[in-house]
XYZ file of C-alpha atoms in Angstrom:
517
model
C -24.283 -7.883 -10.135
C -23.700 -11.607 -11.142
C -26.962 -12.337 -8.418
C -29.084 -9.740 -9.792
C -28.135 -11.080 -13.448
C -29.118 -14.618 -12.172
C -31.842 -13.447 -10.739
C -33.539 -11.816 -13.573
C -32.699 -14.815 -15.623
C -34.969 -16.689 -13.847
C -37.362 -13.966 -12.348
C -40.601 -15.420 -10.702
C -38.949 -18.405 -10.009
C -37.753 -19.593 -6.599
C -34.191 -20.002 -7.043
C -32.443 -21.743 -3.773
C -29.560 -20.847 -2.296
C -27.668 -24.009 -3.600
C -28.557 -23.047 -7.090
C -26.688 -19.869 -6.471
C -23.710 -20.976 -4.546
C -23.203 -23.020 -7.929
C -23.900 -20.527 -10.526
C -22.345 -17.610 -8.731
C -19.352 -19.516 -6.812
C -18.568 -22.825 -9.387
C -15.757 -24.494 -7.858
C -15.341 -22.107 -4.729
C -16.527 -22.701 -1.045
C -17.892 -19.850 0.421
C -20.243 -19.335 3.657
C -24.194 -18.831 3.871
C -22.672 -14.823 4.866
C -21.445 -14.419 1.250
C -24.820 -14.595 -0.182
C -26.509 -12.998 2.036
C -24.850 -9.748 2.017
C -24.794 -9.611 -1.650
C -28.842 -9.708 -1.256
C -28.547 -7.134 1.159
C -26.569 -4.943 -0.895
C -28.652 -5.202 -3.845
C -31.618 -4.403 -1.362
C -30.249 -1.105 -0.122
C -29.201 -0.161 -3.746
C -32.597 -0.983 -5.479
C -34.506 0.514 -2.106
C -36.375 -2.308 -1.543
C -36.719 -4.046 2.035
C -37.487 -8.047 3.178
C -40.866 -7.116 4.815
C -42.493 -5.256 1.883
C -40.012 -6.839 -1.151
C -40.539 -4.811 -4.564
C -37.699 -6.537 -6.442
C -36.136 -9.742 -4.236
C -38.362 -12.055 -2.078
C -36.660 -14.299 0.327
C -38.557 -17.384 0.096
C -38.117 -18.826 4.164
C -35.840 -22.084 3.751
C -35.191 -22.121 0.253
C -33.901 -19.525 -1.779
C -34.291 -15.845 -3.577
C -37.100 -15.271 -6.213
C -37.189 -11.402 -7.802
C -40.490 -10.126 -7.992
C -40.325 -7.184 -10.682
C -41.313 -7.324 -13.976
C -38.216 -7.976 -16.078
C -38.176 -6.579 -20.118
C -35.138 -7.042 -22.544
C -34.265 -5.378 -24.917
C -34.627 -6.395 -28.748
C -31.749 -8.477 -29.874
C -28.402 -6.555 -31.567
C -28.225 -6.956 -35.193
C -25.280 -8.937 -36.644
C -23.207 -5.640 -37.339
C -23.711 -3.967 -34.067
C -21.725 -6.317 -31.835
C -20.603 -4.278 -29.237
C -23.994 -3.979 -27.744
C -23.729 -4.163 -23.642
C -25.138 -7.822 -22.533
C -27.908 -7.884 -20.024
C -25.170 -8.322 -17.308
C -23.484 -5.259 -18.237
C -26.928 -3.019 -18.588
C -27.463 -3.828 -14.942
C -24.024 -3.338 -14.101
C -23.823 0.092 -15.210
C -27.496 0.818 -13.859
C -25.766 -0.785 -10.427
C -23.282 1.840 -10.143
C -25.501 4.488 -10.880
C -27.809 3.768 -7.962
C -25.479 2.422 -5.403
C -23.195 5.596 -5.845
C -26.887 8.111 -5.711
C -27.859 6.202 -2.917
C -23.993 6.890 -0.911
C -23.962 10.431 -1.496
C -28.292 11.057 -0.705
C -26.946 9.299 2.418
C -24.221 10.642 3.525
C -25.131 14.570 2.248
C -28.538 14.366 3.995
C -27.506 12.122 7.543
C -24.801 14.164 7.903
C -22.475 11.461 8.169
C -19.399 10.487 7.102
C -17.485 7.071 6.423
C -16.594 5.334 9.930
C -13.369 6.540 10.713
C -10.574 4.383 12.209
C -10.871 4.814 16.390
C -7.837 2.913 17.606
C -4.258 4.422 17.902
C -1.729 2.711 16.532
C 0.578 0.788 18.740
C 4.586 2.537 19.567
C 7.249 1.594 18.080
C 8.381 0.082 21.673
C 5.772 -0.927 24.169
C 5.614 1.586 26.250
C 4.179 -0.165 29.272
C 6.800 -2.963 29.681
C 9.919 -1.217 27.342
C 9.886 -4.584 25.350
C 10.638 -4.548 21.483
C 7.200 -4.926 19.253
C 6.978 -7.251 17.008
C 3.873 -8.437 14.579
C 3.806 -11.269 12.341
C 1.526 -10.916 8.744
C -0.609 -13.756 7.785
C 1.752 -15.919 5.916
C 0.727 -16.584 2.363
C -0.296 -19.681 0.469
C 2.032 -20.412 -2.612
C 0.574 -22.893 -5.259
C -2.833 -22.830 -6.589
C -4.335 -25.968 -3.858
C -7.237 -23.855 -2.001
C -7.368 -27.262 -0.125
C -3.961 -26.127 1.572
C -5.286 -22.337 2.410
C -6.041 -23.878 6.095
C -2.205 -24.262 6.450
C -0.368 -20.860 6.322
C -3.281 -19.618 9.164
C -2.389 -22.012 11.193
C 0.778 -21.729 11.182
C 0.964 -17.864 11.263
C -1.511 -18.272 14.698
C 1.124 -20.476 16.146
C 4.430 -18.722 15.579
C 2.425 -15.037 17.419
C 1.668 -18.065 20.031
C 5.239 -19.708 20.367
C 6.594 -15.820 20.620
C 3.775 -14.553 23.028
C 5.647 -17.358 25.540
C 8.548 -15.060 25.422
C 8.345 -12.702 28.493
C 11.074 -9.891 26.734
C 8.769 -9.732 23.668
C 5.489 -7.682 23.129
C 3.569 -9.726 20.079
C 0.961 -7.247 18.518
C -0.775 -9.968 16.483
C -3.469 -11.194 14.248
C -4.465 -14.145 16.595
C -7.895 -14.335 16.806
C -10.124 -16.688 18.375
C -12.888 -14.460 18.768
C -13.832 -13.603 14.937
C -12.294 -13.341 11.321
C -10.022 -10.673 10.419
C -10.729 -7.568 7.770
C -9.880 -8.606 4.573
C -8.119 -5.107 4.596
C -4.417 -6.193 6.232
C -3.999 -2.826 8.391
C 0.012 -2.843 9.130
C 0.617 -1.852 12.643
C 3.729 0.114 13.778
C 5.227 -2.427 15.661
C 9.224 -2.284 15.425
C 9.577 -5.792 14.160
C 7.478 -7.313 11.541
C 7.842 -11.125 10.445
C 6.320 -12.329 7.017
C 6.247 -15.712 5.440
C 5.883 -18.278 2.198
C 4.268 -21.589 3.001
C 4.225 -24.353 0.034
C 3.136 -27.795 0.234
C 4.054 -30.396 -2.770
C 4.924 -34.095 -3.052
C 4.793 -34.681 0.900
C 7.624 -31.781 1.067
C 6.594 -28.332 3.322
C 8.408 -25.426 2.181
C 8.743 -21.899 4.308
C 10.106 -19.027 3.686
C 10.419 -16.401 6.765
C 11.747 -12.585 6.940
C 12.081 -10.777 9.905
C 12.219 -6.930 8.999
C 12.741 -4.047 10.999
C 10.473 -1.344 10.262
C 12.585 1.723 11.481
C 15.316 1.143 9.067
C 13.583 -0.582 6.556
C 16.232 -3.495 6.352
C 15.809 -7.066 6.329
C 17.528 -8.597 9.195
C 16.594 -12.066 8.629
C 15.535 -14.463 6.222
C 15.314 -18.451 6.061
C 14.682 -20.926 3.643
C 13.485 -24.557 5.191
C 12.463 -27.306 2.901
C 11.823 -30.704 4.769
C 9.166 -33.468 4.975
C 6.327 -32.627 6.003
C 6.496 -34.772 9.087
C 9.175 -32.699 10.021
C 6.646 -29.331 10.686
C 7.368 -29.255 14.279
C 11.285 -29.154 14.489
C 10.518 -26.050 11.840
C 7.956 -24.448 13.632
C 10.225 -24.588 17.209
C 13.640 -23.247 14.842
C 11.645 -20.268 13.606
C 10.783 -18.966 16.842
C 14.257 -19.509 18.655
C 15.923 -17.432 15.347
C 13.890 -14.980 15.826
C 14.407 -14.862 19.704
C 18.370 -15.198 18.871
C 18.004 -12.413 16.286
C 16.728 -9.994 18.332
C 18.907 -11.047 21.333
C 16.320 -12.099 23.766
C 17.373 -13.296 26.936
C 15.083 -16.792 27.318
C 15.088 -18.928 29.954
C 15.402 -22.198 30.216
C 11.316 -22.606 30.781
C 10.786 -20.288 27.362
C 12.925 -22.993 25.684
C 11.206 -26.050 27.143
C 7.955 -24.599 26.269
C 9.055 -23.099 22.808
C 10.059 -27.081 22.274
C 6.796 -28.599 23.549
C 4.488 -29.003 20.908
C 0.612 -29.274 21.514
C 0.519 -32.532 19.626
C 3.436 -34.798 18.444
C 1.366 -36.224 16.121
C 1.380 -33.830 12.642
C -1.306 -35.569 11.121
C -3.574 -34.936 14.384
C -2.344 -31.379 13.894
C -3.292 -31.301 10.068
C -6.615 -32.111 11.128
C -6.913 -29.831 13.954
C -5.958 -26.841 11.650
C -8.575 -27.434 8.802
C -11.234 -27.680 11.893
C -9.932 -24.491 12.779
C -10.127 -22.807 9.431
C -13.913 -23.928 9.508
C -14.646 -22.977 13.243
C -14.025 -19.815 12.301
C -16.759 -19.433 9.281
C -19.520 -19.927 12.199
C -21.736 -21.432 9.980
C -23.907 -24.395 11.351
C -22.663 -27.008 8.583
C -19.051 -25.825 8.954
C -19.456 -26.391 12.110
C -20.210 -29.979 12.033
C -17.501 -30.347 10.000
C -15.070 -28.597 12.143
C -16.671 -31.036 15.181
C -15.615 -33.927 12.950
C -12.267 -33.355 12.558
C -11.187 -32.181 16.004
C -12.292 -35.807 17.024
C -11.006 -37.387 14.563
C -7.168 -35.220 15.831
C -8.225 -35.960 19.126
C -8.558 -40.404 17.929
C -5.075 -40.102 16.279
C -3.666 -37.986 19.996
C -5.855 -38.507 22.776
C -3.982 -35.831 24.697
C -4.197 -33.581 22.346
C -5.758 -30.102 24.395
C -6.106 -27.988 22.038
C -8.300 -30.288 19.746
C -10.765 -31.019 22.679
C -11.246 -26.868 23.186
C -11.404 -26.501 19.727
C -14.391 -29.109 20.305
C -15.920 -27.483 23.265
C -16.218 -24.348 21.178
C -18.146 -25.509 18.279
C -20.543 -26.976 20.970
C -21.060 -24.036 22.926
C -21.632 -22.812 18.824
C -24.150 -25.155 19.043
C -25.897 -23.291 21.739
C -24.899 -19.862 21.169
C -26.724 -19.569 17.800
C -29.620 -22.452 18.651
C -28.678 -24.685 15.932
C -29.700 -27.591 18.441
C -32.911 -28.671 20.341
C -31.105 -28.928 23.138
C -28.557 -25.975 23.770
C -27.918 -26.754 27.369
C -26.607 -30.430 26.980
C -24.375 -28.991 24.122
C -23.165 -26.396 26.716
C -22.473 -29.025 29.264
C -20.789 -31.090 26.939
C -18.652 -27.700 25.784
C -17.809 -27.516 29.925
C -16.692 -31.043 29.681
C -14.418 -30.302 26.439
C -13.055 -27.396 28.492
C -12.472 -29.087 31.667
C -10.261 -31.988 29.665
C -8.326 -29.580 27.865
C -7.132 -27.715 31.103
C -6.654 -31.309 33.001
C -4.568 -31.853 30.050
C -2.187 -29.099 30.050
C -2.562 -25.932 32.485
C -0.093 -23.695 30.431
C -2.045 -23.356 27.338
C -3.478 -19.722 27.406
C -6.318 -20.628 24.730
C -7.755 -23.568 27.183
C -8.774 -20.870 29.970
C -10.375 -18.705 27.129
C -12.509 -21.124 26.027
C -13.354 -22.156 29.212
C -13.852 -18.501 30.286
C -16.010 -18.078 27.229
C -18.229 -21.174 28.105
C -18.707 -19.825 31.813
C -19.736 -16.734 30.043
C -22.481 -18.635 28.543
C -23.592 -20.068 31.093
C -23.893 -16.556 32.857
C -21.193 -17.213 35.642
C -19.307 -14.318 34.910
C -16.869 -13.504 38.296
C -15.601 -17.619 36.984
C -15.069 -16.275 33.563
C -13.133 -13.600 34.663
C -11.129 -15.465 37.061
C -9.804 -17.821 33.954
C -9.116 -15.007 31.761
C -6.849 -13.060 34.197
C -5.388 -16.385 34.587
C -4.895 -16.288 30.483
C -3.505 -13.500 30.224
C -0.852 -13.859 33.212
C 0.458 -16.476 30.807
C 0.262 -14.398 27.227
C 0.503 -10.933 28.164
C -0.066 -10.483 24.603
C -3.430 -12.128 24.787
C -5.319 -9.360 22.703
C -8.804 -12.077 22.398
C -8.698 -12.484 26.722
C -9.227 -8.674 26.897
C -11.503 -8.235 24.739
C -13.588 -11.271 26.002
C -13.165 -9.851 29.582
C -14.903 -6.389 28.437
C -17.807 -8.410 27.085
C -18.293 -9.810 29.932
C -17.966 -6.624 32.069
C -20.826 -5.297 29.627
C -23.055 -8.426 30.537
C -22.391 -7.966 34.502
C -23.295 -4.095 33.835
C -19.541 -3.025 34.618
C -19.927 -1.318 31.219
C -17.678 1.456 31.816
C -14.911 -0.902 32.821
C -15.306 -1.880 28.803
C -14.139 0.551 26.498
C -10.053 0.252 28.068
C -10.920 -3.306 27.812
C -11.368 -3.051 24.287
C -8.813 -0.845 23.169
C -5.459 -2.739 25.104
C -6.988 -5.818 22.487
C -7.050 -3.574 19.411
C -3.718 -2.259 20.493
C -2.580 -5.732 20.720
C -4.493 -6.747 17.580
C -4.827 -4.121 15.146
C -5.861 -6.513 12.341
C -9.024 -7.935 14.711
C -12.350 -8.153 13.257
C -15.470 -7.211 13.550
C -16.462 -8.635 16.927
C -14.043 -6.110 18.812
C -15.731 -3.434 17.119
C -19.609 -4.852 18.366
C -18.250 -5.214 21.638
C -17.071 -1.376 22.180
C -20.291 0.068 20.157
C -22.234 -2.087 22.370
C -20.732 -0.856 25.506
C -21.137 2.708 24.231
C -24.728 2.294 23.571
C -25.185 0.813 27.221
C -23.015 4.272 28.325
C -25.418 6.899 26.245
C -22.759 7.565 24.106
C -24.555 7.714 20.608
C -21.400 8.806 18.082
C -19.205 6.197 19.434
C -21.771 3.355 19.833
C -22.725 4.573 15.730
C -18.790 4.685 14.428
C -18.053 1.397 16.171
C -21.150 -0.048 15.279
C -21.137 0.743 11.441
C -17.354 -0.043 11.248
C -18.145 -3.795 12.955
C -20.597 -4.107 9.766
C -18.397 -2.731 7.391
C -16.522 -5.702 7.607
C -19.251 -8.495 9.025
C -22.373 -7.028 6.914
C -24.245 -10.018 8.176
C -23.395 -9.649 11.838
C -27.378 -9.714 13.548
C -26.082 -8.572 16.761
C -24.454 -5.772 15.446
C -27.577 -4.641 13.103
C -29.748 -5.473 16.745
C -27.553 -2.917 18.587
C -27.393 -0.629 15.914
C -31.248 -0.662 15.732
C -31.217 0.325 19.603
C -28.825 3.017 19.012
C -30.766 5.097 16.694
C -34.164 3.971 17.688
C -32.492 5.494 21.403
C -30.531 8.898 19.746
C -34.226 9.637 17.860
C -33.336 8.358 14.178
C -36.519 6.161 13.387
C -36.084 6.116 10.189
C -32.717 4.898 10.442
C -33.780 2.549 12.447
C -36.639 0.921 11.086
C -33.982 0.343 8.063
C -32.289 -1.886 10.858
C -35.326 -3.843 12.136
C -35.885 -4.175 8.462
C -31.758 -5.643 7.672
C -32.318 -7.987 10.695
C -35.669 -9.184 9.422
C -33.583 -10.308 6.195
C -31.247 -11.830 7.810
C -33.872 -13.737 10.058
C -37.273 -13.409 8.676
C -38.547 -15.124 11.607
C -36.787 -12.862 14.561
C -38.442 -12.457 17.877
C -36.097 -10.534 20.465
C -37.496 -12.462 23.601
C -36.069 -16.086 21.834
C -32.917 -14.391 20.706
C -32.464 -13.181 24.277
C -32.924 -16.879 25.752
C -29.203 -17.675 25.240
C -28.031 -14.269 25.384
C -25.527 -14.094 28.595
C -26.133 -10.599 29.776
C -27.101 -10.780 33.459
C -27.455 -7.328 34.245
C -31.468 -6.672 34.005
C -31.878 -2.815 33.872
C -29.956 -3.632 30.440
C -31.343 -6.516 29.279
C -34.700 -4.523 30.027
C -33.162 -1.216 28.006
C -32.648 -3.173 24.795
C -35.627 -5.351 24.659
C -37.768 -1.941 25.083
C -35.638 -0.493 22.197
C -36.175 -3.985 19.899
C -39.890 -3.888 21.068
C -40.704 -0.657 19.795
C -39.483 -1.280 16.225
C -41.773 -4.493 16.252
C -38.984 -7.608 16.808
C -40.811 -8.660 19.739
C -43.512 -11.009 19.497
C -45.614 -10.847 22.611
């Protein structure tokens, strides 16, 4: 409502989208995404579309203007005060049409909110009879958003110091693959571990429980306050209390590996996590930025592995989402990255998923494979090298091999985001199955509105079950989200090798007019 407010405030005026980022966000750093699927919101509220705009015009590489005619209303007098402001009018007229627009939807489609699809994981693994155990994202304390970087990181490492235990099943948040939900779904793993992390005058302070969720009781807690130099001798104590707490046999191996660090250096680590943090936004400038810093981790540590996959991955960005002229060199020099990290150190389950995820792009798929088996016979937990190996079974046309695929990485990551979701509604459209490919497909936008492959597929599916109306509203989405789309360049660094479906889904795009030919 804030956009739409702006918007009328300056209507027939181009307004770019740094104008908006300022106005709307002061102060607060949020990704391209953000604004995008506020304008797609308001779109679908007001019923207007990108290719015939009534009320917002995207203006191609600069900004937002509205359109419509915009009238005020005459000014309050002095006694009537309580007068709704212009904000407020459109608020309230907001609700009205967004609410009437949800029910016409779902009473006349038929359809119902996306319901969840995955089963929650047993209380005990029932494949391997090890305890379960999940660890929430810890949380920031303080008000430095500079600092949010640090509690993700560390949460990612503890799941991956206690995935290197082979008596423990870690159902975890660790994601390489995508962001999680915003909505924290709490899994039904027997153990749960939950943490504090503050940072002030050069001290770290974390605070760790360790429940168990059958009885409801705490069963551990620890305070550690220490420099912050000190992050790693913390980090390595956590996980063996934990280990001791719930009386895990662990070998001597489990304890040399639980004590050796990826880096010794904690200010190339410091780096290495803010890189992550941005990584993960896959935005083209965050991605530079991301590039910057895992060099600048890798200068302090030259041996540092997971800094130099972290930098193979926003180059195979690079050529993933064409933000270069020329993709193939940055996908060579992401196969470099890759191939230093392993040299490096061999034991480091991420290094082969990378890798397997750069051999994906560059469409040698039996390779890919071949690494992530090799992934996950180190992390058995390894929710991200399933999931990657049923995308890749979709691109070799193995399709039905997908959806069990899928579902061992939800049960190992309930908390996963969108991109698990895209990858089973894509295999179902590839399979003919219409209601799955449409409940996996509308929950992977529910929480990535901006996702293009997922609108693409969705497109497919209902141009393919016989909705055209539904989805022309689709070609429509992905033309706002790239006014300039054309399925046969979008296609160029797609990595699925099997032709009758490549074929399929550019015949499905073609017909709703995102082909140029």
């Amino acid at each position: 409502m804030a956009l739409l407010a702006y918007l009328s405030d300056n209507a027939g005026q181009t307004v770019t989208r740094e104008q908006l980022f300022q106005a709307l966000w002061p102060g607060v750093i949020v990704s391209d995404d953000t604004l995008t699927q506020a304008v797609i919101k308001l779109r679908k509220a007001l019923g207007d579309s990108a290719k015939n705009a009534r009320y917002i015009q995207t203006i191609p590489k600069r900004g937002y203007r509205l359109c419509a005619k915009v009238s005020y209303e005459a000014a309050p007098s002095a006694a009537v005060r309580k007068t709704p402001s212009l904000q407020a009018r459109y608020l309230g007229i907001g609700l009205v049409a967004v609410v009437a627009l949800a029910l016409a939807y779902f009473s006349f489609s038929g359809k119902s909110p996306s319901p969840r699809i995955d089963t929650p994981p047993s209380k005990e693994a029932a494949d391997h009879g090890f305890p379960t155990l999940t660890v929430q994202p810890f949380v920031l304390l303080g008000s430095d958003p500079n600092r949010a970087y640090l509690p993700q990181g560390l949460t990612f490492d503890l799941i991956t110091d206690l995935s290197k235990l082979s008596g423990l099943w870690v159902i975890g948040s660790r994601s390489i693959m995508g962001q999680k939900s915003d909505e924290q779904e709490v899994s039904r793993a027997r153990y749960l571990v939950s943490g504090e992390v503050q940072y002030a005058d050069e001290q770290l302070r974390i605070n760790v429980h360790l429940y168990d969720t059958e009885t409801g009781r705490q069963v551990w807690s620890e305070r550690y306050q220490q420099p912050f130099d000190n992050l790693f001798q913390i980090q390595e104590r956590i996980s063996r209390q934990i280990a001791a707490t719930l009386s895990l046999k662990v070998s001597e191996a489990e304890k040399l590996r639980l004590a050796n660090r990826y880096t010794r250096n904690v200010q190339a680590y410091d780096h290495f996590l803010r890189a992550q943090s941005l990584l993960l936004v896959r935005q083209k400038e965050e991605n530079q930025k991301a590039r910057q810093l895992y060099r600048e981790a890798i200068g302090l540590d030259p041996s540092f592995a997971r800094a130099y996959a972290g930098l193979a991955l926003s180059a195979a960005a690079d050529f993933r989402n064409q933000w270069v002229a020329d993709g193939h060199a940055a996908l060579e020099s992401a196969r470099s990255m890759a191939g230093n990290a392993l040299q490096i150190d061999p034991e480091i389950p991420e290094v082969y998923w990378v890798l397997a995820y750069v051999n994906t792009q560059q469409r040698k798929h039996d390779k890919a494979i071949e690494l992530l088996e090799t992934a996950i016979s180190l992390d058995q937990s390894f929710a991200d090298a399933y999931a990657l190996m049923g995308g890749v079974s979709t691109y070799m046309g193995h399709t039905a091999e997908t959806p069990a695929l899928i579902r061992t990485a939800m049960r190992l990551n309930p908390e996963a985001g969108y991109l698990y979701y895209l990858l089973l509604g894509r295999a179902y459209y590839f399979l003919n199955d219409w209601d799955q490919a449409l409940i996996n497909l509308n929950e992977a936008l529910g929480r990535n509105p901006a996702n293009l492959e997922a609108h693409l597929y969705l497109a497919a599916v209902l141009e393919a079950s016989g909705d055209r109306e539904g989805a022309e509203w689709e070609a429509d989405e992905i033309r706002t989200l790239q006014i300039d789309f054309n399925a046969d360049s979008w296609l160029e660094t797609y990595p699925m090798t099997d032709t009758v479906q490549r074929k399929r889904l550019l015949s499905s795009l073609e017909n709703l007019g995102l082909r140029d030919r």
